[in-house]
Short mmCIF file of C-alpha atoms in Angstrom, two decimals:
data_model
loop_
_atom_site.label_atom_id
_atom_site.label_comp_id
_atom_site.label_asym_id
_atom_site.label_seq_id
_atom_site.Cartn_x
_atom_site.Cartn_y
_atom_site.Cartn_z
CA MET Z 217 -73.07 24.72 72.34
CA ILE Z 218 -76.80 24.86 74.33
CA SER Z 219 -78.89 22.07 73.30
CA VAL Z 220 -82.29 23.09 75.56
CA LEU Z 221 -83.35 26.74 75.48
CA LYS Z 222 -85.61 27.31 79.21
CA ASP Z 223 -84.53 30.32 79.54
CA GLN Z 224 -84.09 34.45 78.60
CA ASN Z 225 -80.73 33.23 79.67
CA ASP Z 226 -80.21 30.31 77.86
CA PHE Z 227 -81.61 32.16 74.80
CA PHE Z 228 -79.20 34.90 75.56
CA ALA Z 229 -76.26 32.83 75.56
CA PHE Z 230 -77.17 31.05 73.07
CA LEU Z 231 -77.17 34.18 70.70
CA GLN Z 232 -74.59 35.54 72.48
CA GLY Z 233 -72.52 32.33 72.21
CA SER Z 234 -73.12 32.22 68.10
CA GLY Z 235 -71.49 35.94 67.47
CA VAL Z 236 -75.03 38.13 68.14
CA PRO Z 237 -74.12 41.54 69.92
CA LEU Z 238 -77.03 41.93 72.21
CA LYS Z 239 -77.48 44.10 75.12
CA HIS Z 240 -78.46 42.53 78.60
CA THR Z 241 -81.63 44.60 78.43
CA TRP Z 242 -83.07 43.76 75.41
CA THR Z 243 -86.33 41.73 75.39
CA PRO Z 244 -86.40 37.98 74.07
CA GLN Z 245 -87.45 39.24 71.20
CA GLN Z 246 -85.01 42.19 71.06
CA CYS Z 247 -82.31 39.45 70.85
CA SER Z 248 -83.96 37.44 67.53
CA GLN Z 249 -84.64 41.08 65.94
CA ALA Z 250 -81.45 41.63 66.60
CA ALA Z 251 -79.91 38.29 66.01
CA LEU Z 252 -81.64 38.16 62.06
CA ALA Z 253 -79.69 41.11 61.59
CA TRP Z 254 -76.65 39.83 62.52
CA LEU Z 255 -77.02 37.03 60.23
CA VAL Z 256 -78.04 39.57 57.37
CA ASP Z 257 -73.19 40.01 57.41
CA GLN Z 258 -72.66 36.46 57.44
CA ASN Z 259 -71.68 33.77 55.05
CA ASP Z 260 -73.47 31.30 53.61
CA VAL Z 261 -72.62 28.77 56.08
CA ILE Z 262 -72.58 30.59 59.52
CA ARG Z 263 -76.33 31.36 57.81
CA THR Z 264 -77.17 27.74 57.25
CA GLN Z 265 -75.54 26.68 60.30
CA PHE Z 266 -77.30 28.65 63.03
CA ALA Z 267 -80.33 27.67 61.23
CA VAL Z 268 -79.63 24.18 61.58
CA THR Z 269 -79.91 25.51 65.33
CA VAL Z 270 -82.31 27.16 65.47
CA THR Z 271 -84.96 24.16 64.27
CA GLU Z 272 -83.23 21.47 66.98
CA LEU Z 273 -83.81 23.83 69.23
CA GLN Z 274 -87.30 24.52 68.82
CA ASP Z 275 -87.54 20.71 68.48
CA ASN Z 276 -87.36 20.78 72.90
CA ALA Z 277 -89.85 23.94 73.24
CA GLN Z 278 -92.09 21.60 75.49
CA VAL Z 279 -89.40 22.38 78.08
CA MET Z 280 -89.15 26.30 77.03
CA GLN Z 281 -90.89 29.66 78.48
CA PRO Z 282 -93.37 31.11 75.80
CA GLU Z 283 -91.37 33.94 75.69
CA ILE Z 284 -88.40 32.38 74.47
CA LYS Z 285 -90.82 29.78 72.16
CA GLU Z 286 -91.36 33.15 70.59
CA ALA Z 287 -88.21 34.99 69.87
CA LEU Z 288 -87.71 31.06 68.58
CA SER Z 289 -90.01 31.34 66.55
CA ILE Z 290 -89.60 34.63 65.02
CA LEU Z 291 -86.08 33.66 63.51
CA VAL Z 292 -87.41 30.47 62.05
CA ASP Z 293 -89.82 31.62 60.73
CA SER Z 294 -87.00 34.71 58.68
#
């Protein structure tokens, strides 16, 4: 598991590794929206684990690019 998200590639890899279906041409914000849509069909255990991981990743926001911080905040605020 990625412990720090620095750029779009890290963010994409994290979401894709979680099972979120993504397209390489999507922006970080589009990837976050896809993750939210994907989460709807997941069970409570997966949703909880995903939320915990996103919160832990956000704790390292000081090393993230601004667009990744924004995309991650979409996941946290939802």
